[in-house]
């Protein structure tokens, strides 16, 4: 681990100022991803600004009838919240399907969104990886690690985003509230937070340097059923090999792309009266498996159709 | 040499007067471990402040280190020493003196010639771990890479007969198979698995003049001591090796690794204690693994199920320079009757990390094949899988004709079937649903050899009555401390609290260590012998002491119990006797050697596994719903530790069937999974309802206590029961383990 300095701000303004003051500074929340990566010297921040004790730990009602989840609310706290469970069951299910109880106690809403890929070659620092070292090449292409993207991959990177929570938030049309240097504040759709890899897979989000996430806002729950289901290699404590979130007529897929994959094509098909299997087939028509991850086609087709059937989002004729 | 006949006589263990034998007493060192106060090797406090070593791994699979630039690392903060192949101190070659098992670690450490990805090529010592790590990243290496053979499947044609091994042929397999009315010919593939002990390999080393003391995590005390002595080119008497607490071994720590070599070398160079631990990634790439095995099973049967012909041929792999055979076919030599038999092994040499022992080497992989093949054959024949096995139950060892010492396989199966509710199994697959889950049942038999090796133990009693057992044995988390305390207390008729057990020190009387499920029988028998010798010494002491109430009594009549030594109603407390007649205490040793006629018997432990699984037709995910095992493994010393050994083995079997595997990257020779987030073993949620029972058994041909090993039996066959249950649930017969969602989904209609 590279030596680094550490500071703990009292409020958001101070946090932004501290981060702006030192080049190479990073925000530290639960640390469950960042510190692991620092130990492997994949992340090498010079300075850590610990945001975990900022007063952003509340879950509040919004005027619109939704919920605002503070950036530092823990995954456990959100999943256990009665309002979340009653109104956003897909989100509670998604969070509870991720990591372990211990990790969820530490992991935060913002940190979870910004966790980095689990691509095996990203973690093995003896391998070329465009995310770690832009221009170095991508060991996953032509490799045998199979938990890779079937949507939106590029010649530079075929990694997936590993978060469960973010997939449910995507289907729920969540907004991300952001504070930037000089007190600039903005809000974007969660769908616009993460980027596809393109030629610059090391730039993973649309956050500007020095910006921090202050909250995630959930609009009022859409009419209709909700569900989150995750396929994985063991019953618990494993990243998804494919997951599906459904909220009313909204569908998002996990472990298939560099970001939570909003299944707009499937949604349109459903809106046009398609049944679950038909809607999933329409979405998957544009998927581009690479030979190693072909299983994801059958998996997503079946899992998606099963979720849509359960929630009644479409009915097969 | 003794004879097994001597072992049938009653002993304090078989009499079990205070009932300590078999009792589920808590772990001797349990409190220390759960309170974090048991010092593991890396945590042992050194006599002066230590420096910290970090290892650097090769990113190529084969070739040589052509040059190394250490200047930046040497100039980094806190750095004490930087070694590469070009400046690492000379090391002695490992010769014939030591157990060949302990020769597989790289020798010398930091060799210029690279034989696998992850081989260590550099070593940095600094004042803190962080400084050492940061400096290690600054060492620059140049490599001359050479083409490497990395993928087992691509090199099957290069498989050779392992040196010194022959196929075993009985009768005429080919003719019998060709003529059999019902035939099965299938190939099963077991996965490559990595050691993932909670505690990585770790050493704390320091010197005192010419003598080195090392605390290290190793299963074999003597092997480690001699290996290090040879490496350092000093007599073994100058090496003291301690291994008091071990956070899991499973065969992976049967030998020493570079942490031991380099910690000792660096501590000598720096005149300062040095600590070295492997990272999790290094545990994967730079220790040993269970190799993958291709197993071709051929069965030729009569319509009634009787086997005429049986063959199991296993092809496996090892590191080119480190021959090791995963003997996946051996178990089958004693399992089912068939007059015409063929078993054998072939070996592919690869340029990947070394294959080696992992819990139940042979059985753990091998039984995944035959125990599925029996399920498949049963279906072909329209027989129940248990009925097929009963039909092929041998009366004597099917290969050698030797009598079995004990064999309760049939009872394991029938008793298990009854308790599990096997009669509820629908033989037609894919018939039972619970919600979205397809539900199925499966079973498999278990067999694992039982062994006894030579060992010694020392036991002393002090004037306060404390009895201390000392042995160069290890407890790798299995419960050795605890059962040795029970044996000693029961043998001497004292309460458990009066007994202390000290293990893991090369100064103590030697025992072979933990491995091959021989630990309890071997170390325990030596402890028992030492205890019996102490009884004799104490009896003589009392009888010869005019102040003892036993003065002049017949030594044959002396009994021990309740902390007393007695003849009839004349008794005195042991502490009183020792304080008066031998105030400096009494120390004796005892030993065990295998009986001359032990090999006249076919000696194994047995069991039967029963599993119920659910298969999710949407995703191909398999979840264990319940599992039950019945086992026969001699006299059980401790109901609690034996149960946790046997169920721990079953759980590993579940993982082998469903979760646990690694793959080698064909371009780099590295493992894909290198940490516990990516390398899956069962989590709690995978094991919701799993239990086991032991049948009553005493094997008086095994050792003086009639006990057998339980450490490895539980894994043998467990995975096959799961695979058979998956087939019964959904009709997908997958012969390539583990049964991941990807494979199951592909096989589902
Ligand atoms: C073994 C293991 C298994 C796991 N399994 C799963 C799983 O199955 N599913 C799943 O979804 N996740 C899983 N996780 C990942 C886990 O969910 C994440 O590690 C966690 O959510 C990260 O949150 P954190 O608060 O600890 O983030 P940190 O590690 O503190 O930070 C992560 C990133 O976010 C940045 N950051 C944090 N807060 C802010 C902020 N307010 N503004 C801007 N940037 C910020 C940091 O700078 C850093 O780059 C697993 C993790 C582990 C270790
Ligand atoms: S897929 Fe992306 S993260 Fe993985 S090696 Fe390639 S560039 Fe790196």
PDB file of C-alpha atoms in Angstrom, chain A residues 6-7 31 46 72 77 79 93-94 96 102 123 131 146 181 185 261 279 301:
ATOM      1  CA  UNK A   6      -6.235  11.231   5.639  1.00  0.00           C
ATOM      2  CA  UNK A   7      -8.703  13.914   6.686  1.00  0.00           C
ATOM      3  CA  UNK A  31     -13.988   1.671   2.360  1.00  0.00           C
ATOM      4  CA  UNK A  46      -2.399  10.280  -2.139  1.00  0.00           C
ATOM      5  CA  UNK A  72     -23.731   7.827   3.492  1.00  0.00           C
ATOM      6  CA  UNK A  77     -29.977   0.780   6.808  1.00  0.00           C
ATOM      7  CA  UNK A  79     -32.597  -2.350   3.029  1.00  0.00           C
ATOM      8  CA  UNK A  93     -34.251  -7.180  -2.319  1.00  0.00           C
ATOM      9  CA  UNK A  94     -31.395  -5.981  -4.489  1.00  0.00           C
ATOM     10  CA  UNK A  96     -29.951  -7.754   0.517  1.00  0.00           C
ATOM     11  CA  UNK A 102     -20.888  -7.276   7.544  1.00  0.00           C
ATOM     12  CA  UNK A 123      -7.726  -7.296 -10.101  1.00  0.00           C
ATOM     13  CA  UNK A 131      -9.087   0.623 -16.779  1.00  0.00           C
ATOM     14  CA  UNK A 146     -16.826 -15.140 -18.412  1.00  0.00           C
ATOM     15  CA  UNK A 181     -16.395  22.445  -6.110  1.00  0.00           C
ATOM     16  CA  UNK A 185     -25.070  21.329  -7.153  1.00  0.00           C
ATOM     17  CA  UNK A 261     -28.587  -1.855 -18.217  1.00  0.00           C
ATOM     18  CA  UNK A 279     -40.123  -8.588 -24.467  1.00  0.00           C
ATOM     19  CA  UNK A 301     -34.129 -14.498 -21.310  1.00  0.00           C
TER      20      UNK A 301
END
